[in-house]
Each structure stands twice: as C-alpha cells, then as structure tokens.
CSV table of C-alpha atoms in Angstrom, one decimal:
chain,number,residue,atom,x,y,z
A,107,MET,CA,33.1,-46.2,9.6
A,108,THR,CA,30.9,-43.8,11.6
A,109,SER,CA,28.9,-41.0,10.2
A,110,LEU,CA,31.1,-38.6,12.1
A,111,SER,CA,34.3,-39.4,10.2
A,112,PRO,CA,35.1,-37.0,7.4
A,113,GLN,CA,33.7,-38.0,4.0
A,114,PRO,CA,35.9,-37.8,1.0
A,115,THR,CA,34.8,-34.9,-1.1
A,116,LYS,CA,35.0,-34.9,-4.9
A,117,MET,CA,35.6,-31.2,-5.3
A,118,ASP,CA,38.8,-31.5,-7.3
A,119,LYS,CA,37.1,-31.3,-10.6
A,120,GLY,CA,34.7,-28.6,-9.6
A,121,TRP,CA,37.3,-26.2,-8.4
A,122,ASP,CA,39.7,-26.8,-11.3
A,123,ILE,CA,39.0,-23.5,-13.2
A,124,ASP,CA,41.7,-21.9,-15.2
A,125,GLN,CA,42.1,-18.1,-15.2
A,126,LYS,CA,40.9,-17.7,-18.8
A,127,THR,CA,37.5,-19.3,-18.1
A,128,ALA,CA,37.1,-17.3,-14.9
A,129,LEU,CA,37.9,-14.0,-16.7
A,130,SER,CA,35.5,-14.7,-19.6
A,131,ALA,CA,32.8,-15.6,-17.1
A,132,LEU,CA,33.6,-12.4,-15.2
A,133,GLY,CA,33.0,-10.4,-18.4
A,134,ARG,CA,29.6,-11.9,-18.8
A,135,ARG,CA,28.8,-11.4,-15.1
A,136,ASN,CA,29.8,-7.8,-15.3
A,137,LEU,CA,27.6,-7.3,-18.4
A,138,ILE,CA,24.6,-8.6,-16.6
A,139,ASP,CA,25.5,-6.4,-13.7
A,140,GLN,CA,25.4,-3.3,-16.0
A,141,ILE,CA,22.0,-4.5,-17.5
A,142,VAL,CA,20.5,-4.9,-14.0
A,143,LYS,CA,21.8,-1.5,-13.0
A,144,TYR,CA,20.2,0.2,-15.9
A,145,ILE,CA,17.0,-1.7,-15.6
A,146,SER,CA,16.6,-0.5,-12.0
A,147,LEU,CA,17.5,3.0,-13.1
A,148,THR,CA,14.8,2.8,-15.8
A,149,ALA,CA,12.3,1.9,-13.1
A,150,VAL,CA,13.1,5.1,-11.2
A,151,ILE,CA,13.0,7.2,-14.3
A,152,PHE,CA,9.7,5.6,-15.4
A,153,SER,CA,8.1,6.4,-12.1
A,154,LEU,CA,9.4,10.0,-12.1
A,155,SER,CA,8.4,10.5,-15.7
A,156,VAL,CA,4.8,9.4,-14.9
A,157,LEU,CA,4.9,12.0,-12.1
A,158,ALA,CA,6.1,14.6,-14.5
A,159,ILE,CA,3.5,13.7,-17.1
A,160,LEU,CA,0.8,13.9,-14.4
A,161,LEU,CA,1.9,17.2,-13.2
A,162,ILE,CA,2.2,18.7,-16.7
A,163,ASP,CA,-1.3,17.3,-17.5
A,164,VAL,CA,-2.7,18.8,-14.4
A,165,LEU,CA,-1.0,22.2,-15.0
A,166,ILE,CA,-2.2,22.3,-18.7
A,167,ASP,CA,-5.8,21.5,-17.7
A,168,GLY,CA,-5.8,23.4,-14.5
A,169,LEU,CA,-3.9,26.6,-14.8
A,170,PRO,CA,-6.3,28.3,-17.3
A,171,VAL,CA,-9.2,28.0,-14.9
A,172,LEU,CA,-7.3,28.8,-11.7
A,173,ASN,CA,-8.3,32.4,-11.0
A,174,TRP,CA,-9.7,34.4,-8.1
A,175,ASN,CA,-13.3,33.7,-9.2
A,176,PHE,CA,-12.8,30.0,-9.0
A,177,LEU,CA,-11.3,30.2,-5.6
A,178,THR,CA,-14.1,32.3,-4.1
A,179,SER,CA,-17.2,30.7,-5.6
A,180,PHE,CA,-19.1,27.6,-4.4
A,181,PRO,CA,-17.6,24.3,-5.4
A,182,PRO,CA,-19.5,22.4,-8.0
A,183,GLY,CA,-21.7,19.7,-6.6
A,184,GLY,CA,-21.8,21.4,-3.2
A,185,PRO,CA,-25.5,20.8,-2.4
A,186,LYS,CA,-25.2,17.2,-3.3
A,187,MET,CA,-22.3,16.7,-1.0
A,188,LEU,CA,-24.3,18.4,1.7
A,189,ALA,CA,-27.2,16.0,1.1
A,190,LEU,CA,-24.8,13.1,1.3
A,191,TYR,CA,-23.5,14.4,4.6
A,192,ARG,CA,-27.0,14.7,6.0
A,193,ARG,CA,-28.0,11.2,4.9
A,194,TRP,CA,-24.8,9.8,6.3
A,195,TRP,CA,-25.7,11.1,9.7
A,196,ALA,CA,-29.4,10.2,9.5
A,197,PRO,CA,-29.2,6.8,11.3
A,198,PHE,CA,-27.5,8.5,14.3
A,199,GLY,CA,-30.3,10.9,15.0
B,277,MET,CA,33.3,7.9,59.3
B,278,THR,CA,30.5,10.4,59.4
B,279,THR,CA,32.0,12.9,57.0
B,280,ASN,CA,30.6,11.2,54.0
B,281,LEU,CA,27.0,11.2,55.1
B,282,PRO,CA,24.6,13.8,53.7
B,283,PRO,CA,23.8,16.7,55.9
B,284,THR,CA,21.0,15.9,58.3
B,285,GLY,CA,18.7,18.2,60.2
B,286,PRO,CA,16.0,20.6,59.2
B,287,SER,CA,17.4,21.1,55.7
B,288,ASP,CA,14.7,21.0,52.9
B,289,LEU,CA,17.4,20.5,50.3
B,290,TRP,CA,17.3,16.7,50.5
B,291,ARG,CA,13.5,16.3,50.7
B,292,PRO,CA,12.0,18.7,48.1
B,293,ASN,CA,8.3,18.7,47.9
B,294,ARG,CA,7.5,16.3,45.0
B,295,ALA,CA,3.7,16.1,45.5
B,296,LEU,CA,2.9,18.5,42.7
B,297,SER,CA,5.1,16.7,40.2
B,298,LYS,CA,3.6,13.4,41.1
B,299,TRP,CA,0.1,14.8,40.3
B,300,SER,CA,1.2,16.4,37.1
B,301,GLN,CA,2.9,13.1,36.1
B,302,ARG,CA,-0.4,11.3,36.7
B,303,ALA,CA,-2.3,13.9,34.8
B,304,ILE,CA,0.0,13.7,31.8
B,305,VAL,CA,-0.1,9.9,31.7
B,306,GLY,CA,-3.8,10.1,31.9
B,307,LEU,CA,-4.0,12.5,29.1
B,308,PHE,CA,-1.8,10.5,26.8
B,309,GLY,CA,-3.7,7.4,27.7
B,310,PHE,CA,-6.9,9.2,26.8
B,311,PHE,CA,-5.6,10.1,23.4
B,312,ALA,CA,-4.3,6.6,22.8
B,313,LEU,CA,-7.8,5.3,23.7
B,314,ILE,CA,-9.5,7.7,21.2
B,315,SER,CA,-7.9,5.9,18.3
B,316,VAL,CA,-8.7,2.5,19.7
B,317,ALA,CA,-12.3,3.5,20.5
B,318,THR,CA,-12.7,4.9,17.0
B,319,THR,CA,-11.6,1.6,15.5
B,320,VAL,CA,-13.9,-0.3,17.7
B,321,GLY,CA,-16.7,2.0,16.9
B,322,ILE,CA,-16.2,1.6,13.1
B,323,VAL,CA,-16.0,-2.1,13.4
B,324,LEU,CA,-19.1,-2.3,15.5
B,325,SER,CA,-21.2,0.0,13.3
B,326,LEU,CA,-20.1,-2.1,10.2
B,327,LEU,CA,-21.0,-5.2,12.1
B,328,PHE,CA,-24.4,-4.1,13.2
B,329,GLU,CA,-25.5,-2.8,9.8
B,330,ALA,CA,-24.1,-5.9,8.1
B,331,VAL,CA,-26.0,-8.1,10.5
B,332,GLU,CA,-29.2,-6.2,9.6
B,333,PHE,CA,-28.4,-6.8,5.9
B,334,PHE,CA,-27.8,-10.5,6.4
B,335,LYS,CA,-31.2,-10.8,8.2
B,336,GLU,CA,-32.8,-9.9,4.9
B,337,VAL,CA,-30.3,-11.5,2.5
B,338,PRO,CA,-29.0,-14.9,3.5
B,339,ILE,CA,-25.2,-15.1,3.4
B,340,TRP,CA,-25.2,-18.0,0.9
B,341,ARG,CA,-27.0,-15.7,-1.6
B,342,PHE,CA,-24.5,-13.0,-0.9
B,343,LEU,CA,-21.7,-15.5,-1.8
B,344,THR,CA,-23.4,-17.4,-4.6
B,345,ASP,CA,-25.5,-15.0,-6.7
B,346,GLN,CA,-24.2,-14.4,-10.2
B,347,GLN,CA,-25.1,-10.7,-10.4
B,348,TRP,CA,-25.0,-7.6,-8.3
B,349,THR,CA,-28.2,-5.7,-8.8
B,350,PRO,CA,-29.3,-4.3,-5.4
B,351,LEU,CA,-31.2,-1.4,-6.9
B,352,PHE,CA,-33.4,-3.6,-9.2
B,353,SER,CA,-36.9,-4.7,-8.3
B,354,ASN,CA,-35.7,-8.3,-8.1
B,355,PRO,CA,-32.4,-7.6,-6.4
B,356,GLN,CA,-29.4,-10.0,-6.6
B,357,PHE,CA,-26.5,-9.7,-4.2
B,358,GLY,CA,-23.5,-11.6,-5.6
B,359,VAL,CA,-20.6,-10.1,-3.9
B,360,PHE,CA,-18.1,-12.0,-6.1
B,361,VAL,CA,-19.1,-9.6,-8.9
B,362,LEU,CA,-17.6,-6.8,-6.9
B,363,LEU,CA,-14.8,-9.0,-5.4
B,364,SER,CA,-13.7,-10.0,-8.9
B,365,ALA,CA,-13.4,-6.4,-9.9
B,366,THR,CA,-11.4,-5.5,-6.8
B,367,PHE,CA,-9.2,-8.6,-7.4
B,368,LEU,CA,-8.6,-7.6,-11.0
B,369,THR,CA,-7.6,-4.0,-10.4
B,370,SER,CA,-5.5,-5.0,-7.4
B,371,ILE,CA,-3.7,-7.7,-9.4
B,372,ILE,CA,-2.9,-5.3,-12.2
B,373,ALA,CA,-1.8,-2.7,-9.7
B,374,ILE,CA,0.6,-5.1,-8.0
B,375,ILE,CA,1.9,-6.3,-11.4
B,376,VAL,CA,2.8,-2.7,-12.1
B,377,ALA,CA,3.9,-1.7,-8.6
B,378,LEU,CA,6.1,-4.7,-7.6
B,379,PRO,CA,8.7,-4.5,-10.3
B,380,LEU,CA,8.7,-0.7,-10.4
B,381,GLY,CA,8.8,-0.3,-6.7
B,382,LEU,CA,11.3,-3.0,-6.0
B,383,LEU,CA,13.7,-2.0,-8.8
B,384,SER,CA,13.5,1.6,-7.7
B,385,ALA,CA,14.3,0.6,-4.1
B,386,ILE,CA,17.3,-1.4,-5.4
B,387,TYR,CA,18.5,1.5,-7.4
B,388,LEU,CA,18.1,4.0,-4.6
B,389,SER,CA,19.7,2.0,-1.9
B,390,GLU,CA,22.4,0.1,-3.9
B,391,TYR,CA,23.4,2.0,-7.0
B,392,ALA,CA,22.5,5.7,-6.5
B,393,SER,CA,25.2,7.9,-5.2
B,394,PRO,CA,24.3,9.6,-1.9
B,395,LYS,CA,23.8,12.9,-3.8
B,396,LEU,CA,21.5,11.4,-6.4
B,397,ARG,CA,19.6,9.5,-3.6
B,398,ARG,CA,18.9,12.8,-1.8
B,399,ILE,CA,17.2,14.1,-4.9
B,400,LEU,CA,15.5,10.9,-6.2
B,401,LYS,CA,14.0,9.7,-2.9
B,402,PRO,CA,12.0,12.8,-2.1
B,403,ALA,CA,10.9,13.1,-5.8
B,404,LEU,CA,9.5,9.6,-5.6
B,405,GLU,CA,7.7,10.4,-2.4
B,406,VAL,CA,6.0,13.3,-4.1
B,407,LEU,CA,4.3,10.7,-6.2
B,408,ALA,CA,2.8,9.3,-2.9
B,409,GLY,CA,1.4,12.7,-2.1
B,410,VAL,CA,-0.6,13.1,-5.3
B,411,PRO,CA,-4.3,13.0,-4.3
B,412,SER,CA,-6.0,9.8,-5.5
B,413,VAL,CA,-8.7,11.8,-7.2
B,414,VAL,CA,-6.1,13.4,-9.4
B,415,PHE,CA,-4.8,9.9,-10.2
B,416,GLY,CA,-8.4,9.0,-11.0
B,417,TYR,CA,-8.9,11.5,-13.7
B,418,PHE,CA,-5.4,11.0,-14.9
B,419,ALA,CA,-6.4,7.4,-15.6
B,420,LEU,CA,-9.7,8.4,-17.1
B,421,LEU,CA,-8.6,11.3,-19.3
B,422,LEU,CA,-5.0,10.5,-20.2
B,423,VAL,CA,-4.1,6.8,-19.6
B,424,THR,CA,-7.3,5.3,-21.1
B,425,PRO,CA,-7.2,7.3,-24.4
B,426,PHE,CA,-3.5,6.5,-24.6
B,427,LEU,CA,-4.1,2.8,-24.1
B,428,GLN,CA,-6.9,2.9,-26.7
B,429,LEU,CA,-4.3,3.7,-29.3
B,430,PHE,CA,-2.9,0.2,-28.8
B,431,ILE,CA,-6.0,-1.7,-27.7
B,432,PRO,CA,-8.8,-0.8,-30.1
B,433,GLY,CA,-11.6,-2.5,-28.2
B,434,LEU,CA,-10.9,-0.8,-24.9
B,435,SER,CA,-14.0,0.9,-23.5
B,436,GLY,CA,-13.9,4.3,-21.9
B,437,PHE,CA,-14.1,2.8,-18.4
B,438,ASN,CA,-12.0,-0.3,-17.9
B,439,GLY,CA,-10.1,-2.2,-15.2
B,440,LEU,CA,-6.8,-2.1,-17.1
B,441,SER,CA,-6.3,1.7,-17.0
B,442,ALA,CA,-7.5,1.9,-13.4
B,443,GLY,CA,-5.3,-0.9,-12.3
B,444,VAL,CA,-2.2,0.5,-14.0
B,445,VAL,CA,-2.7,3.9,-12.4
B,446,LEU,CA,-3.5,2.3,-9.1
B,447,GLY,CA,-0.2,0.5,-9.4
B,448,ILE,CA,1.6,3.7,-10.0
B,449,SER,CA,0.0,5.3,-7.0
B,450,ILE,CA,1.2,2.5,-4.7
B,451,THR,CA,4.7,2.3,-6.3
B,452,PRO,CA,6.1,4.8,-3.8
B,453,LEU,CA,4.8,2.8,-0.9
B,454,VAL,CA,6.5,-0.4,-2.2
B,455,ALA,CA,9.7,1.5,-3.1
B,456,SER,CA,9.9,3.4,0.2
B,457,LEU,CA,9.2,0.4,2.5
B,458,SER,CA,11.4,-2.0,0.5
B,459,GLU,CA,14.2,0.6,0.4
B,460,ASP,CA,14.1,0.8,4.2
B,461,ALA,CA,14.3,-3.0,4.4
B,462,ILE,CA,17.2,-3.2,1.9
B,463,TYR,CA,19.0,-0.3,3.6
B,464,ALA,CA,18.7,-2.0,7.0
B,465,VAL,CA,20.8,-5.0,5.7
B,466,PRO,CA,24.1,-4.6,7.4
B,467,ASP,CA,27.2,-3.9,5.2
B,468,SER,CA,29.0,-6.8,6.8
B,469,LEU,CA,26.8,-9.2,4.7
B,470,ARG,CA,27.6,-7.2,1.5
B,471,ASN,CA,31.3,-7.2,2.3
B,472,GLY,CA,31.3,-10.9,3.0
B,473,SER,CA,29.7,-11.5,-0.4
B,474,TYR,CA,32.2,-9.3,-2.2
B,475,ALA,CA,35.0,-11.1,-0.4
B,476,LEU,CA,33.8,-14.3,-1.9
B,477,GLY,CA,34.2,-12.7,-5.4
B,478,LEU,CA,30.5,-12.0,-6.1
B,479,THR,CA,29.7,-9.1,-8.3
B,480,LYS,CA,27.4,-6.3,-7.1
B,481,ARG,CA,24.3,-7.7,-8.9
B,482,GLU,CA,25.0,-11.2,-7.5
B,483,THR,CA,25.4,-9.7,-4.0
B,484,ILE,CA,22.1,-7.8,-4.3
B,485,LEU,CA,20.1,-10.7,-5.7
B,486,GLY,CA,21.7,-13.4,-3.8
B,487,VAL,CA,22.4,-11.8,-0.4
B,488,VAL,CA,20.8,-8.5,0.1
B,489,LEU,CA,17.3,-9.3,-1.2
B,490,PRO,CA,17.0,-12.6,0.7
B,491,ALA,CA,18.1,-10.8,3.8
B,492,ALA,CA,15.5,-8.1,3.3
B,493,LEU,CA,12.8,-10.4,2.1
B,494,SER,CA,10.5,-10.1,5.1
B,495,GLY,CA,10.4,-6.3,4.9
B,496,ILE,CA,9.9,-6.5,1.1
B,497,VAL,CA,7.0,-8.9,1.4
B,498,ALA,CA,5.5,-6.9,4.1
B,499,SER,CA,5.7,-3.8,1.9
B,500,VAL,CA,4.1,-5.6,-1.0
B,501,ILE,CA,1.2,-7.0,1.2
B,502,LEU,CA,0.6,-3.5,2.6
B,503,ALA,CA,0.5,-2.1,-0.9
B,504,ILE,CA,-2.0,-4.8,-1.9
B,505,SER,CA,-4.2,-3.9,1.0
B,506,ARG,CA,-4.0,-0.3,0.0
B,507,ALA,CA,-4.9,-1.2,-3.6
B,508,VAL,CA,-7.9,-3.2,-2.4
B,509,GLY,CA,-9.2,-0.3,-0.4
B,510,GLU,CA,-8.4,2.5,-2.9
B,511,THR,CA,-11.6,4.2,-3.9
B,512,MET,CA,-11.3,7.3,-6.1
B,513,ILE,CA,-9.1,5.8,-8.9
B,514,VAL,CA,-11.3,2.8,-9.5
B,515,SER,CA,-14.6,4.7,-9.1
B,516,LEU,CA,-13.5,7.2,-11.7
B,517,ALA,CA,-11.6,5.0,-14.2
B,518,ALA,CA,-13.0,1.5,-13.8
B,519,GLY,CA,-16.6,2.4,-14.2
B,520,GLN,CA,-19.8,1.6,-12.3
B,521,ASN,CA,-20.9,-1.6,-14.1
B,522,PRO,CA,-21.1,-4.7,-12.0
B,523,ASN,CA,-19.8,-7.4,-14.3
B,524,LEU,CA,-18.7,-10.8,-13.2
B,525,THR,CA,-15.5,-10.9,-15.3
B,526,LEU,CA,-11.8,-10.8,-15.2
B,527,ASN,CA,-11.6,-9.1,-18.6
B,528,PRO,CA,-9.5,-5.9,-18.0
B,529,PHE,CA,-10.9,-4.2,-21.1
B,530,VAL,CA,-14.6,-3.7,-20.0
B,531,PRO,CA,-16.2,-1.5,-17.3
B,532,ILE,CA,-16.4,-3.1,-13.9
B,533,MET,CA,-17.4,-2.1,-10.4
B,534,THR,CA,-15.2,-2.6,-7.4
B,535,MET,CA,-16.4,-2.9,-3.9
B,536,THR,CA,-15.3,0.6,-3.1
B,537,ALA,CA,-16.9,2.0,-6.2
B,538,TYR,CA,-20.2,0.4,-5.2
B,539,ILE,CA,-20.0,2.0,-1.8
B,540,VAL,CA,-19.4,5.4,-3.5
B,541,GLN,CA,-22.3,4.9,-5.9
B,542,VAL,CA,-24.8,4.1,-3.2
B,543,SER,CA,-23.5,6.9,-0.9
B,544,LEU,CA,-23.8,9.5,-3.6
B,545,GLY,CA,-27.0,8.2,-5.1
B,546,ASP,CA,-30.6,8.6,-3.9
B,547,THR,CA,-30.9,5.4,-1.9
B,548,PRO,CA,-33.0,6.0,1.2
B,549,ALA,CA,-31.5,5.2,4.5
B,550,GLY,CA,-32.7,1.9,5.9
B,551,SER,CA,-33.4,0.3,2.5
B,552,ILE,CA,-31.8,-3.0,1.5
B,553,ALA,CA,-29.4,-1.2,-0.9
B,554,TYR,CA,-28.3,1.1,1.9
B,555,LYS,CA,-27.6,-1.8,4.2
B,556,SER,CA,-25.8,-3.6,1.5
B,557,ILE,CA,-22.9,-1.0,1.5
B,558,PHE,CA,-22.2,-2.1,5.1
B,559,ALA,CA,-22.1,-5.8,4.1
B,560,VAL,CA,-19.7,-4.8,1.2
B,561,GLY,CA,-17.7,-2.6,3.6
B,562,MET,CA,-17.5,-5.5,6.0
B,563,THR,CA,-16.2,-7.7,3.2
B,564,LEU,CA,-13.7,-5.1,2.2
B,565,PHE,CA,-12.6,-4.7,5.8
B,566,LEU,CA,-12.1,-8.4,6.2
B,567,VAL,CA,-10.0,-8.6,3.1
B,568,THR,CA,-7.7,-5.8,4.1
B,569,LEU,CA,-7.6,-7.1,7.6
B,570,ALA,CA,-6.5,-10.5,6.3
B,571,PHE,CA,-3.8,-8.9,4.3
B,572,ASN,CA,-2.5,-6.9,7.2
B,573,ILE,CA,-2.5,-9.9,9.5
B,574,LEU,CA,-0.7,-11.9,6.8
B,575,SER,CA,1.9,-9.1,6.6
B,576,PHE,CA,2.3,-8.9,10.4
B,577,TRP,CA,2.6,-12.7,10.7
B,578,TYR,CA,5.1,-12.9,7.8
B,579,VAL,CA,7.4,-10.3,9.3
B,580,ARG,CA,7.2,-12.0,12.7
B,581,LYS,CA,8.0,-15.4,11.3
B,582,PHE,CA,10.6,-14.6,8.7
B,583,ARG,CA,12.4,-11.5,10.0
B,584,GLU,CA,16.1,-11.9,10.0
B,585,THR,CA,17.8,-10.0,12.7
B,586,TYR,CA,21.4,-9.1,12.3
B,587,GLU,CA,23.9,-7.7,14.8
C-alpha cells in the first residue's frame, strides 16, 4: 500500500445529520448572527454618540463666549507662545 | 506599392518642432522631483537634528542611566533620567487607547461594510470621519472636563489627571482611523469569497468571522498598528488629561507623564536652551521617533508578508 492510494475516510458518522438537528442549529446560528449584527451597530452608535456629546459640550461651553470681541482680541497666552517660538529657533541663529 | 507611404518632401507636418516640449517636459519633471525631494529632505533634516541633539545629551548622561534610572527629574538639582518612567506612561495610555479603539473601530468597520445598507453607509461613514477631524486639543479638554468627572462618579479614588480618561479619549480619537482603514480592507475582499462561503451554507456572521476577516487580516492589522503609533505620538490629549507627574507606574488612576507631555512641558517652560533638560527633550523625542518608526516598519512588514491578493 503506497501513500498515494486513497485512504478510507470515516466521514459517514460525521455527515449523518438529520434535518431536525440542522434546523435547530440553524436557529441558534441565526440568533448569534443577529446578536453580532446589533453589537456592531452598537459600536457605530457609540462612536457617533461620543461625537454628539463632544459637539454638544463644545457648543454649550463655547457659544456664549463666541462673539466679535473674542474673535478680534489677542489670544490668551500669546506672548508665551511667542517666547516659545523664539526659543525654539535660538539654536539655529 | 508607394501609395501607402506618408507624403515626403518639404512638408513640416510630419516633423513638427518638438524641442520646446522636450524642454518643458524636463522642467516639469525637475519641478516635481524638487517637490518630492523637499519632503524627503525635511524628514532627513528632522532625523539629523534629533540625532545631533540626542548625541549631545548622551555625552552628558550615559545611555545606561537613561535606561535604568527609576525616576525622571531632569529639572531637579540632582537630575535623574529614567526614560522608562515616561515610556510606561506612553505604554499605559496607548494600551488603554487600543483596548477602546480596536473593538469600536473593527465592529464599526464590519457594520459599515457588511450590514449597513448603501444609503445608511453613505450617512454613517462621513459622520464617523467627522470624529477624525475633531482637533486633538478639543479631545484633550473633553477628557479633562467631561470624561474625568464622569469616570469619578464610578471610581471614587480617580484623581483629576489620570491615564484612564486620557487613554479612553485617545482611543476614541483613533477609532475613526481603525474603522476607516479596516473598512477599506474588508471592502476590498472580493464578493466571490463571500458567495463561496454562502454556497457552503454559512450564515452571514460565520462568513464575516470565518472568511472575510481572515482575508482582510493584513489590512486590519496594519490599521491597528498605525493607530497604535498614532496613539504613541499623540500629544495634546495626554498632556491635558493625563497630567505632568512623572510616575513609574501602570496604575491608570493616578497622574502620569507621557513622553510627548514631557516634551510639551519643557518646550513651554523656562528651560534655557543648551541646558541638560533642554537636550533631554531631543533624547525623548528620539526614543519616541524610534518607537513609532518600529511600529510603522512592523506594519509595513506585516502587510508585505501576509497580504492576500485575490483576482
């Protein structure tokens, strides 16, 4: 007997599934399918709701101070940023 | 037969003067090459300046002290330079970030590419990408002023600055990156594979988990590694929300200082140029650069090695 000759396979028992078992298994598989679908939908909704919370938070905190005076005056911490900028360039001349 | 030959003689039609277009072609190629060179030269310049300043630093502080000191106190009179204090903080925030971003991003990608109807997808995908456009400083104060107080409701001992809140928000900020790149990878899996799987009687979930995800694995892993390297290099969120306290700890509830937060602290502080603390930011920057470079190379290598090509 060479290794090339077909080996007898014992699949008979493994494939012997009656329709009832298959259908009940299918029901369970479909249930898991639905669960996975809604879990992945939850992930999208969660990400988007974080975005919504963030935007609402920014608007609540930001809108009251957003006026013309704010836009035209110097930003807070301006001179400090200028000093940082100057120091950053110091080693290059 | 001579009738099929092109007309000969003093006609200019068949030999138009192309000298000018040759020169303009060369000029255009040269111009494009120049612009391509600018980005390469910038990278080289950044690496060289990091390298030179880091070498200056390591002349004063031996590299074994940099790697073995237990504390990070470069501004004290008896300075200690234990980079693992900063590395542990970066590691902690990045791990928390990827724990948040991997399930959120991957599941979002699965929903968008496999379950969502085309109409829903057209709405959800740009909406998720808006999340990627939120400035990181906004994420930072979102973490500090909203997420931390919220988490304090459940975790009483949580301090005002902590790695947990910074890591979670960092994770949310890189979720769109994971989602978008993974979705591209999943979407690129040919339908023939899905149809083959359905033909064998597999359900949609079994097809996704057993066929589509393995086929898209290299793209997904690459997206996750890129997201990690983004998380490692992220600055504003961790500077604002994780604090400025160099602690050698992996406790997510206490203030910590990441590598990027340290660079920000020294850059904004009153450290004189040329001092050891000033030079230390280049050593830290070099470490940071090496870490992200390692991740990017890993991602590149992984995609090359494990990419499945279909059709």
